[in-house]
């Protein structure tokens, strides 16, 4: 991915880059280079709190004979991850309808079922066929013989900062590790059996294997002269694990757009106020 944005901090200039290391349908690992903790954490926070996803917000029960109260069932249904299309849908507050509700900011989802059976998330039917439960076999409620359930719900886009059901995934990062391995150490044979098999390549401790299998931190405690870790202060390894509403790279892309929007607004505010705007400064005693 291209340079995210040049951030000028006093006279220093960061030229951050994002390199994708590994990508699957639900997980993304990338490296953020030439950056710092402040920026890395800002990016993580924007990903979990400012990237919109779709979830059920309101629900009207016409029948619920199950053992679960309406409130409990509504809460469970609200947490079902729904496939989200950010190209079509708007956040209600940004929609042309001004939040009144139209087919660009909400969709109706209904369900009608009768026991005996386990009702799964796949039975949720939206008016927009593109919207469905990402995990079809997520159990919602158990119905016994003759028990019925019928409801109509409204799904909207929302933000993780307002409710955890809108969070797009689990996002975490750590400083990139640099390993110092001494395979010819005098005590290597004595300690060899203490390291897991996945840390070796051709009978030697291997940097790539240790990093890829996330074993280096545990292995570093065995003998500091054989394996030592140094953390790179400027480079970070990020992991994005999507809950299923959006593809992990879409979470990243949207968060960068949001960040650029926010820094753009901030830059504009400073420009407009000119010299009048005073930024708070930290004084050291
Ligand atoms: Zn609307």
Short mmCIF file of N, CA, C and O in Angstrom, two decimals, residues 54 80-84 107 109 121-122 124-126 128-136 244-245:
data_model
loop_
_atom_site.label_atom_id
_atom_site.label_comp_id
_atom_site.label_asym_id
_atom_site.label_seq_id
_atom_site.Cartn_x
_atom_site.Cartn_y
_atom_site.Cartn_z
N UNK A 54 -22.49 -2.91 9.82
CA UNK A 54 -23.94 -3.01 9.95
C UNK A 54 -24.33 -3.97 11.08
O UNK A 54 -23.70 -5.01 11.26
N UNK A 80 -25.06 -10.35 16.10
CA UNK A 80 -24.76 -11.19 14.93
C UNK A 80 -24.02 -10.35 13.87
O UNK A 80 -24.55 -9.33 13.42
N UNK A 81 -22.79 -10.73 13.48
CA UNK A 81 -22.10 -9.94 12.44
C UNK A 81 -22.80 -10.08 11.08
O UNK A 81 -23.03 -11.18 10.61
N UNK A 82 -23.15 -8.92 10.50
CA UNK A 82 -23.84 -8.91 9.20
C UNK A 82 -22.87 -8.43 8.12
O UNK A 82 -22.11 -7.47 8.35
N UNK A 83 -22.92 -9.06 6.95
CA UNK A 83 -22.05 -8.61 5.85
C UNK A 83 -22.43 -7.16 5.51
O UNK A 83 -23.60 -6.82 5.44
N UNK A 84 -21.41 -6.34 5.35
CA UNK A 84 -21.63 -4.89 5.22
C UNK A 84 -21.10 -4.36 3.90
O UNK A 84 -20.00 -4.72 3.50
N UNK A 107 -31.84 -1.34 6.49
CA UNK A 107 -32.52 -2.43 5.81
C UNK A 107 -33.34 -3.20 6.85
O UNK A 107 -33.01 -3.22 8.03
N UNK A 109 -34.84 -6.57 8.42
CA UNK A 109 -34.50 -7.99 8.54
C UNK A 109 -35.61 -8.68 9.31
O UNK A 109 -36.02 -8.20 10.38
N UNK A 121 -28.61 -18.20 12.71
CA UNK A 121 -28.54 -16.85 12.11
C UNK A 121 -28.87 -16.87 10.61
O UNK A 121 -29.27 -15.86 10.06
N UNK A 122 -28.69 -18.01 9.95
CA UNK A 122 -28.97 -18.09 8.50
C UNK A 122 -30.45 -17.84 8.19
O UNK A 122 -30.81 -17.56 7.05
N UNK A 124 -32.18 -15.36 9.27
CA UNK A 124 -32.43 -13.91 9.19
C UNK A 124 -32.52 -13.53 7.71
O UNK A 124 -31.61 -13.82 6.94
N UNK A 125 -33.66 -12.91 7.33
CA UNK A 125 -33.83 -12.55 5.92
C UNK A 125 -33.94 -11.04 5.77
O UNK A 125 -34.84 -10.42 6.35
N UNK A 126 -33.03 -10.47 5.00
CA UNK A 126 -33.04 -9.01 4.81
C UNK A 126 -33.71 -8.65 3.49
O UNK A 126 -33.67 -9.45 2.54
N UNK A 128 -32.61 -6.39 1.56
CA UNK A 128 -31.45 -6.33 0.68
C UNK A 128 -30.75 -7.69 0.77
O UNK A 128 -30.19 -8.05 1.81
N UNK A 129 -30.82 -8.45 -0.33
CA UNK A 129 -30.31 -9.83 -0.29
C UNK A 129 -28.81 -9.93 -0.01
O UNK A 129 -28.30 -10.98 0.36
N UNK A 130 -28.09 -8.83 -0.23
CA UNK A 130 -26.64 -8.84 0.00
C UNK A 130 -26.29 -8.87 1.48
O UNK A 130 -25.17 -9.19 1.86
N UNK A 131 -27.26 -8.51 2.30
CA UNK A 131 -26.99 -8.47 3.74
C UNK A 131 -27.45 -9.76 4.40
O UNK A 131 -28.62 -10.11 4.34
N UNK A 132 -26.49 -10.48 4.96
CA UNK A 132 -26.84 -11.71 5.67
C UNK A 132 -25.85 -11.95 6.80
O UNK A 132 -24.83 -11.26 6.90
N UNK A 133 -26.17 -12.94 7.63
CA UNK A 133 -25.28 -13.26 8.75
C UNK A 133 -24.00 -13.87 8.19
O UNK A 133 -24.06 -14.78 7.36
N UNK A 134 -22.85 -13.36 8.65
CA UNK A 134 -21.58 -13.87 8.13
C UNK A 134 -21.35 -15.32 8.58
O UNK A 134 -20.82 -16.12 7.84
N UNK A 135 -21.77 -15.64 9.80
CA UNK A 135 -21.63 -17.02 10.29
C UNK A 135 -23.04 -17.64 10.28
O UNK A 135 -23.81 -17.44 11.22
N UNK A 136 -23.39 -18.38 9.22
CA UNK A 136 -24.79 -18.87 9.11
C UNK A 136 -25.20 -19.80 10.24
O UNK A 136 -26.36 -19.83 10.62
N UNK A 244 -16.12 -10.45 10.43
CA UNK A 244 -16.84 -10.95 9.27
C UNK A 244 -17.67 -9.92 8.51
O UNK A 244 -18.08 -10.15 7.39
N UNK A 245 -17.93 -8.75 9.13
CA UNK A 245 -18.75 -7.75 8.44
C UNK A 245 -18.01 -7.21 7.21
O UNK A 245 -18.60 -6.98 6.16
#
